[in-house]
Tab-separated table of C-alpha atoms and ligand atoms in Angstrom:
chain	number	residue	atom	x	y	z
A	9	UNK	CA	0.000	0.000	0.000
A	10	UNK	CA	1.490	3.321	-1.104
A	11	UNK	CA	0.068	6.089	1.081
A	12	UNK	CA	1.641	8.858	-0.997
A	13	UNK	CA	-0.097	7.562	-4.115
A	14	UNK	CA	-3.387	7.304	-2.215
A	15	UNK	CA	-3.067	10.918	-0.979
A	16	UNK	CA	-2.121	12.202	-4.459
A	17	UNK	CA	-5.008	10.279	-6.069
A	18	UNK	CA	-7.523	11.692	-3.580
A	19	UNK	CA	-6.362	15.262	-4.304
A	20	UNK	CA	-6.551	14.669	-8.065
A	21	UNK	CA	-9.968	13.012	-7.933
A	22	UNK	CA	-11.441	15.750	-5.740
A	23	UNK	CA	-10.084	18.573	-7.919
A	24	UNK	CA	-13.340	18.943	-9.945
A	25	UNK	CA	-15.369	19.153	-6.726
A	26	UNK	CA	-13.334	21.909	-5.006
A	27	UNK	CA	-15.583	24.558	-3.482
A	28	UNK	CA	-18.426	22.161	-2.641
A	29	UNK	CA	-20.418	22.999	0.477
A	30	UNK	CA	-20.772	26.347	2.171
A	31	UNK	CA	-18.052	28.185	4.098
A	32	UNK	CA	-19.057	29.007	7.697
A	33	UNK	CA	-20.168	32.621	7.681
A	34	UNK	CA	-21.674	33.000	11.153
A	35	UNK	CA	-18.102	33.802	12.237
A	36	UNK	CA	-17.382	36.716	9.836
A	37	UNK	CA	-13.617	36.155	9.780
A	38	UNK	CA	-14.091	32.545	8.550
A	39	UNK	CA	-16.315	33.695	5.676
A	40	UNK	CA	-13.214	35.278	4.076
A	41	UNK	CA	-11.477	31.921	3.470
A	42	UNK	CA	-11.120	30.804	-0.186
A	43	UNK	CA	-13.374	27.727	-0.524
A	44	UNK	CA	-11.376	26.216	-3.416
A	45	UNK	CA	-8.786	24.519	-1.263
A	46	UNK	CA	-8.180	20.961	-0.124
A	47	UNK	CA	-5.360	19.398	1.847
A	48	UNK	CA	-4.551	16.017	3.355
A	49	UNK	CA	-1.776	14.751	5.639
A	50	UNK	CA	-1.343	11.205	6.897
A	51	UNK	CA	1.180	10.470	9.662
A	52	UNK	CA	1.703	6.813	10.449
A	53	UNK	CA	2.607	5.576	13.924
A	54	UNK	CA	6.150	4.897	12.689
A	55	UNK	CA	6.482	8.654	12.220
A	56	UNK	CA	6.294	9.025	8.431
A	57	UNK	CA	4.143	11.804	6.952
A	58	UNK	CA	2.496	11.771	3.519
A	59	UNK	CA	0.939	15.014	2.333
A	60	UNK	CA	-0.856	16.336	-0.722
A	61	UNK	CA	-2.774	19.393	-1.898
A	62	UNK	CA	-2.971	22.381	0.468
A	63	UNK	CA	-1.633	20.380	3.414
A	64	UNK	CA	0.692	23.180	4.516
A	65	UNK	CA	-1.875	25.988	4.494
A	66	UNK	CA	-3.066	26.912	7.963
A	67	UNK	CA	-6.735	27.078	8.909
A	68	UNK	CA	-8.770	27.722	12.038
A	69	UNK	CA	-9.137	24.401	13.886
A	70	UNK	CA	-12.408	25.481	15.591
A	71	UNK	CA	-14.176	22.471	17.128
A	72	UNK	CA	-11.220	20.131	16.645
A	73	UNK	CA	-9.800	21.985	19.679
A	74	UNK	CA	-12.522	20.280	21.752
A	75	UNK	CA	-10.602	16.974	21.549
A	76	UNK	CA	-7.466	18.585	22.945
A	77	UNK	CA	-9.297	20.500	25.687
A	78	UNK	CA	-11.091	17.269	26.669
A	79	UNK	CA	-7.662	15.635	26.976
A	80	UNK	CA	-6.494	18.513	29.219
A	81	UNK	CA	-9.652	18.448	31.373
A	82	UNK	CA	-9.391	14.662	31.849
A	83	UNK	CA	-5.806	15.221	32.986
A	84	UNK	CA	-7.009	17.733	35.578
A	85	UNK	CA	-10.074	16.111	37.127
A	86	UNK	CA	-10.205	12.627	35.568
A	87	UNK	CA	-13.487	10.751	35.590
A	88	UNK	CA	-15.200	13.490	37.649
A	89	UNK	CA	-15.729	15.248	34.325
A	90	UNK	CA	-18.621	12.848	33.584
A	91	UNK	CA	-20.667	14.360	36.418
A	92	UNK	CA	-20.879	17.562	34.395
A	93	UNK	CA	-21.071	16.317	30.817
A	94	UNK	CA	-22.549	13.166	29.256
A	95	UNK	CA	-21.173	10.606	26.852
A	96	UNK	CA	-24.057	10.130	24.455
A	97	UNK	CA	-24.531	11.363	20.892
A	98	UNK	CA	-26.907	14.309	20.808
A	99	UNK	CA	-28.655	13.786	17.485
A	100	UNK	CA	-28.872	17.569	17.269
A	101	UNK	CA	-26.808	20.402	15.840
A	102	UNK	CA	-23.476	21.460	17.361
A	103	UNK	CA	-24.936	24.708	18.714
A	104	UNK	CA	-28.330	23.374	19.843
A	105	UNK	CA	-29.856	24.401	23.174
A	106	UNK	CA	-32.964	22.168	23.085
A	107	UNK	CA	-31.803	19.250	25.267
A	108	UNK	CA	-30.224	21.411	27.948
A	109	UNK	CA	-33.411	22.343	29.796
A	110	UNK	CA	-34.769	18.786	29.977
A	111	UNK	CA	-31.363	17.490	31.028
A	112	UNK	CA	-30.793	20.104	33.760
A	113	UNK	CA	-27.893	21.898	32.144
A	114	UNK	CA	-25.800	18.733	31.629
A	115	UNK	CA	-24.755	18.671	27.945
A	116	UNK	CA	-24.990	15.383	26.069
A	117	UNK	CA	-21.270	15.105	25.274
A	118	UNK	CA	-18.015	17.119	25.330
A	119	UNK	CA	-18.093	17.873	21.589
A	120	UNK	CA	-21.368	19.771	21.197
A	121	UNK	CA	-20.730	23.451	21.943
A	122	UNK	CA	-22.473	23.291	25.344
A	123	UNK	CA	-20.315	20.326	26.416
A	124	UNK	CA	-17.127	21.930	25.159
A	125	UNK	CA	-17.933	25.109	27.084
A	126	UNK	CA	-18.236	23.021	30.288
A	127	UNK	CA	-14.889	21.369	29.478
A	128	UNK	CA	-13.324	24.826	29.048
A	129	UNK	CA	-14.809	25.880	32.406
A	130	UNK	CA	-13.019	22.862	33.965
A	131	UNK	CA	-9.673	23.768	32.377
A	132	UNK	CA	-10.132	27.381	33.535
A	133	UNK	CA	-10.400	26.394	37.243
A	134	UNK	CA	-7.675	28.046	39.302
A	135	UNK	CA	-6.470	30.221	36.415
A	136	UNK	CA	-7.001	33.612	34.875
A	137	UNK	CA	-8.354	33.252	31.315
A	138	UNK	CA	-5.003	34.307	29.849
A	139	UNK	CA	-3.211	31.543	31.773
A	140	UNK	CA	-5.714	28.912	30.599
A	141	UNK	CA	-5.184	29.994	26.978
A	142	UNK	CA	-1.430	29.765	27.589
A	143	UNK	CA	-1.804	26.270	29.029
A	144	UNK	CA	-3.790	25.153	25.974
A	145	UNK	CA	-1.225	26.650	23.596
A	146	UNK	CA	1.713	25.010	25.420
A	147	UNK	CA	-0.118	21.682	25.337
A	148	UNK	CA	-0.609	22.036	21.580
A	149	UNK	CA	3.104	22.866	21.128
A	150	UNK	CA	3.899	19.722	23.136
A	151	UNK	CA	1.628	17.287	21.280
A	152	UNK	CA	2.295	18.717	17.804
A	153	UNK	CA	6.010	18.936	18.602
A	154	UNK	CA	5.869	22.425	17.072
A	155	UNK	CA	6.463	25.659	18.991
A	156	UNK	CA	5.361	27.882	16.114
A	157	UNK	CA	1.614	27.218	16.529
A	158	UNK	CA	-0.341	30.354	17.357
A	159	UNK	CA	-3.838	31.719	17.815
A	160	UNK	CA	-5.405	34.065	15.252
A	161	UNK	CA	-6.598	36.923	17.435
A	162	UNK	CA	-8.793	38.287	14.610
A	163	UNK	CA	-10.779	35.030	14.457
A	164	UNK	CA	-11.139	34.944	18.252
A	165	UNK	CA	-12.365	38.570	18.334
A	166	UNK	CA	-14.695	37.954	15.401
A	167	UNK	CA	-16.422	35.148	17.296
A	168	UNK	CA	-16.370	37.111	20.549
A	169	UNK	CA	-18.469	39.774	18.799
A	170	UNK	CA	-20.915	37.389	17.114
A	171	UNK	CA	-21.088	34.265	19.309
A	172	UNK	CA	-24.551	35.016	20.671
A	173	UNK	CA	-25.653	31.401	20.741
A	174	UNK	CA	-22.605	30.385	22.765
A	175	UNK	CA	-23.331	33.189	25.232
A	176	UNK	CA	-26.906	31.861	25.492
A	177	UNK	CA	-25.686	28.278	26.093
A	178	UNK	CA	-23.143	29.342	28.706
A	179	UNK	CA	-25.551	31.607	30.574
A	180	UNK	CA	-28.228	28.908	30.529
A	181	UNK	CA	-25.810	26.363	32.016
A	182	UNK	CA	-24.593	28.895	34.580
A	183	UNK	CA	-28.231	29.050	35.698
A	184	UNK	CA	-27.987	25.305	36.391
A	185	UNK	CA	-24.632	25.864	38.187
A	186	UNK	CA	-22.818	23.783	35.590
A	187	UNK	CA	-20.616	26.743	34.636
A	188	UNK	CA	-18.552	27.904	37.620
A	189	UNK	CA	-16.732	30.929	36.212
A	190	UNK	CA	-17.964	34.192	34.684
A	191	UNK	CA	-19.388	33.481	31.236
A	192	UNK	CA	-17.175	36.057	29.502
A	193	UNK	CA	-14.057	34.407	30.994
A	194	UNK	CA	-15.096	30.910	29.893
A	195	UNK	CA	-16.033	32.025	26.387
A	196	UNK	CA	-12.903	34.156	26.111
A	197	UNK	CA	-10.876	30.950	26.510
A	198	UNK	CA	-13.240	28.916	24.307
A	199	UNK	CA	-13.083	31.379	21.392
A	200	UNK	CA	-9.284	31.453	21.601
A	201	UNK	CA	-8.895	27.642	21.617
A	202	UNK	CA	-11.146	27.507	18.514
A	203	UNK	CA	-9.007	30.192	16.811
A	204	UNK	CA	-5.789	28.139	16.907
A	205	UNK	CA	-4.276	27.998	13.414
A	206	UNK	CA	-2.844	24.702	12.182
A	207	UNK	CA	-2.164	23.032	8.862
A	208	UNK	CA	-2.927	19.398	8.040
A	209	UNK	CA	0.624	18.239	8.776
A	210	UNK	CA	0.658	19.909	12.207
A	211	UNK	CA	-2.798	18.537	13.011
A	212	UNK	CA	-1.899	14.997	11.947
A	213	UNK	CA	1.153	15.187	14.233
A	214	UNK	CA	-0.911	16.523	17.138
A	215	UNK	CA	-3.402	13.646	16.830
A	216	UNK	CA	-0.780	10.891	16.788
A	217	UNK	CA	-1.099	10.112	20.507
A	218	UNK	CA	-4.671	8.995	19.856
A	219	UNK	CA	-3.495	6.580	17.156
A	220	UNK	CA	-0.622	5.208	19.232
A	221	UNK	CA	-2.052	4.157	22.628
A	222	UNK	CA	-1.607	7.608	24.183
A	223	UNK	CA	2.058	8.121	23.303
A	224	UNK	CA	3.352	10.440	20.582
A	225	UNK	CA	5.794	8.319	18.555
A	226	UNK	CA	7.564	11.427	17.192
A	227	UNK	CA	8.748	12.472	20.652
A	228	UNK	CA	8.304	9.301	22.713
A	229	UNK	CA	6.329	11.324	25.273
A	230	UNK	CA	3.253	9.805	26.864
A	231	UNK	CA	0.254	12.170	26.623
A	232	UNK	CA	-2.484	9.947	28.110
A	233	UNK	CA	-2.818	6.305	29.169
A	234	UNK	CA	-3.806	3.716	26.532
A	235	UNK	CA	-7.235	3.411	28.167
A	236	UNK	CA	-7.819	7.156	27.974
A	237	UNK	CA	-6.766	7.291	24.321
A	238	UNK	CA	-9.203	4.472	23.560
A	239	UNK	CA	-12.023	6.306	25.329
A	240	UNK	CA	-11.367	9.631	23.591
A	241	UNK	CA	-11.445	7.763	20.279
A	242	UNK	CA	-14.797	6.239	21.261
A	243	UNK	CA	-16.184	9.721	21.967
A	244	UNK	CA	-14.897	10.954	18.596
A	245	UNK	CA	-16.518	8.041	16.771
A	246	UNK	CA	-19.912	8.443	18.442
A	247	UNK	CA	-20.097	12.237	18.862
A	248	UNK	CA	-17.323	13.865	16.795
A	249	UNK	CA	-19.580	14.912	13.922
A	250	UNK	CA	-22.696	15.905	15.911
A	251	UNK	CA	-25.874	14.764	14.148
A	252	UNK	CA	-23.668	13.599	11.261
A	253	UNK	CA	-21.763	11.142	13.496
A	254	UNK	CA	-23.733	8.066	12.416
A	255	UNK	CA	-23.233	8.868	8.753
A	256	UNK	CA	-19.502	9.504	9.261
A	257	UNK	CA	-19.124	6.145	11.064
A	258	UNK	CA	-21.077	4.453	8.277
A	259	UNK	CA	-19.072	6.002	5.449
A	260	UNK	CA	-15.596	6.331	6.995
A	261	UNK	CA	-15.541	4.085	10.057
A	262	UNK	CA	-12.879	6.044	11.954
A	263	UNK	CA	-12.991	8.236	15.056
A	264	UNK	CA	-13.062	11.801	13.758
A	265	UNK	CA	-13.567	15.372	14.902
A	266	UNK	CA	-14.675	18.121	12.580
A	267	UNK	CA	-14.443	21.903	12.796
A	268	UNK	CA	-16.315	24.700	11.027
A	269	UNK	CA	-12.955	25.937	9.720
A	270	UNK	CA	-13.179	22.913	7.395
A	271	UNK	CA	-10.721	20.586	9.127
A	272	UNK	CA	-11.234	17.004	10.260
A	273	UNK	CA	-8.866	15.023	12.461
A	274	UNK	CA	-9.364	11.286	11.993
A	275	UNK	CA	-7.672	8.482	13.889
A	276	UNK	CA	-6.872	4.996	12.581
A	277	UNK	CA	-5.972	3.310	15.885
A	278	UNK	CA	-2.608	1.547	15.756
A	279	UNK	CA	-2.008	2.863	12.238
A	280	UNK	CA	-2.135	6.612	11.605
A	281	UNK	CA	-3.416	10.071	12.385
A	282	UNK	CA	-4.997	11.827	9.410
A	283	UNK	CA	-5.931	15.485	8.885
A	284	UNK	CA	-7.979	16.779	5.975
A	285	UNK	CA	-9.110	20.300	5.239
A	286	UNK	CA	-11.648	21.836	2.863
A	287	UNK	CA	-13.550	24.966	3.936
A	288	UNK	CA	-17.006	24.139	2.481
A	289	UNK	CA	-19.445	22.580	4.989
A	290	UNK	CA	-22.450	20.303	4.507
A	291	UNK	CA	-25.904	20.771	6.064
A	292	UNK	CA	-24.742	19.327	9.413
A	293	UNK	CA	-21.883	21.856	9.641
A	294	UNK	CA	-19.241	19.231	8.862
A	295	UNK	CA	-16.653	19.598	6.060
A	296	UNK	CA	-18.217	18.327	2.819
A	297	UNK	CA	-15.164	17.250	0.813
A	298	UNK	CA	-13.181	16.291	3.907
A	299	UNK	CA	-15.521	13.431	4.715
A	300	UNK	CA	-15.549	12.311	1.061
A	301	UNK	CA	-11.726	12.241	1.160
A	302	UNK	CA	-11.696	10.194	4.351
A	303	UNK	CA	-14.252	7.815	2.871
A	304	UNK	CA	-11.877	7.268	-0.070
A	305	UNK	CA	-8.903	6.847	2.252
A	306	UNK	CA	-10.674	4.324	4.486
A	307	UNK	CA	-11.831	2.306	1.477
A	308	UNK	CA	-8.343	2.228	-0.060
A	309	UNK	CA	-6.427	1.438	3.138
A	310	UNK	CA	-8.928	-0.863	4.838
A	311	UNK	CA	-8.409	1.210	8.008
A	312	UNK	CA	-12.061	1.333	9.122
A	313	UNK	CA	-12.278	0.192	12.741
A	314	UNK	CA	-15.126	-2.061	11.573
A	315	UNK	CA	-13.116	-3.770	8.829
A	316	UNK	CA	-11.949	-6.666	11.038
B	198	LIG	O1	-18.529	27.652	18.863
B	198	LIG	C1	-18.600	27.659	17.645
B	198	LIG	O2	-19.658	27.768	17.032
B	198	LIG	C2	-17.301	27.518	16.862
B	198	LIG	N1	-16.227	28.204	17.538
B	198	LIG	C3	-16.912	26.080	16.703
B	198	LIG	C4	-18.015	25.234	16.093
B	198	LIG	C5	-17.522	24.111	15.271
B	198	LIG	O3	-16.397	24.081	14.806
B	198	LIG	C6	-18.514	23.060	14.927
B	198	LIG	N2	-17.920	22.025	14.117
B	198	LIG	N3	-18.141	21.595	13.031
């Protein structure tokens, strides 16, 4: 199996479809991104990277940051996190508020916006917002093995000005005492984690610990235990694409986390970490061409976790 050929073929075959989907425009700064781009990077657990297309162009990781903040929060309070956030797919949109009232301010899972905001509140404990952002950024430098990663302040400010639904979610949960810090502090951190800029190669490197039993094979450093890596992968498979999670599992069969910046991080446990990026989104807010690319990759490699 030649992974470079597979990556090159995917880029060539998707060329006529570039621009499919709709770029996220509810965050004004993201609406400026050229939709006619596609990149893919595959890093295997033996440390080799295969890249094609716009794999070295940076984009806003948005909700993919929720995987890394979940990892940080689990490191801080461990299993106690599950008292404040569930582990079930929501079957509703990433920014939905509908279940929160019935379920007493406990979000369905850590990847819907409400759940991610609770996770950020956990990481914020004992810190000023600026310190929590610094902790997140240092963690990303550590797992990506790349000290150049930085946050796009313009994207963070753009969402700060327009993130009305997130303010509603956070205030609603504060009413249920499931947010412990001032809402503007929690969302200040949340908008900054979402505004981290990465390219596909950097993202594939950062996700390697999830593909390699919790240890980053590029550095040899342990990030989480094998059990924790397995559980984060399970959350990504069942909840990583919101109400598109079932379809993503059906078509791709890999744990994955999407972002409205157009990126997807996918994990082939024991084999590779894969990042794809295409700015256009489908009706569920997930990258349109990115999931097609991963479907092709899974079919050609046999990497689906259901392949046996
Ligand atoms: O909170 C938001 O709406 C964005 N910062 C992140 C949403 C997102 O990426 C959803 N994923 N597809």
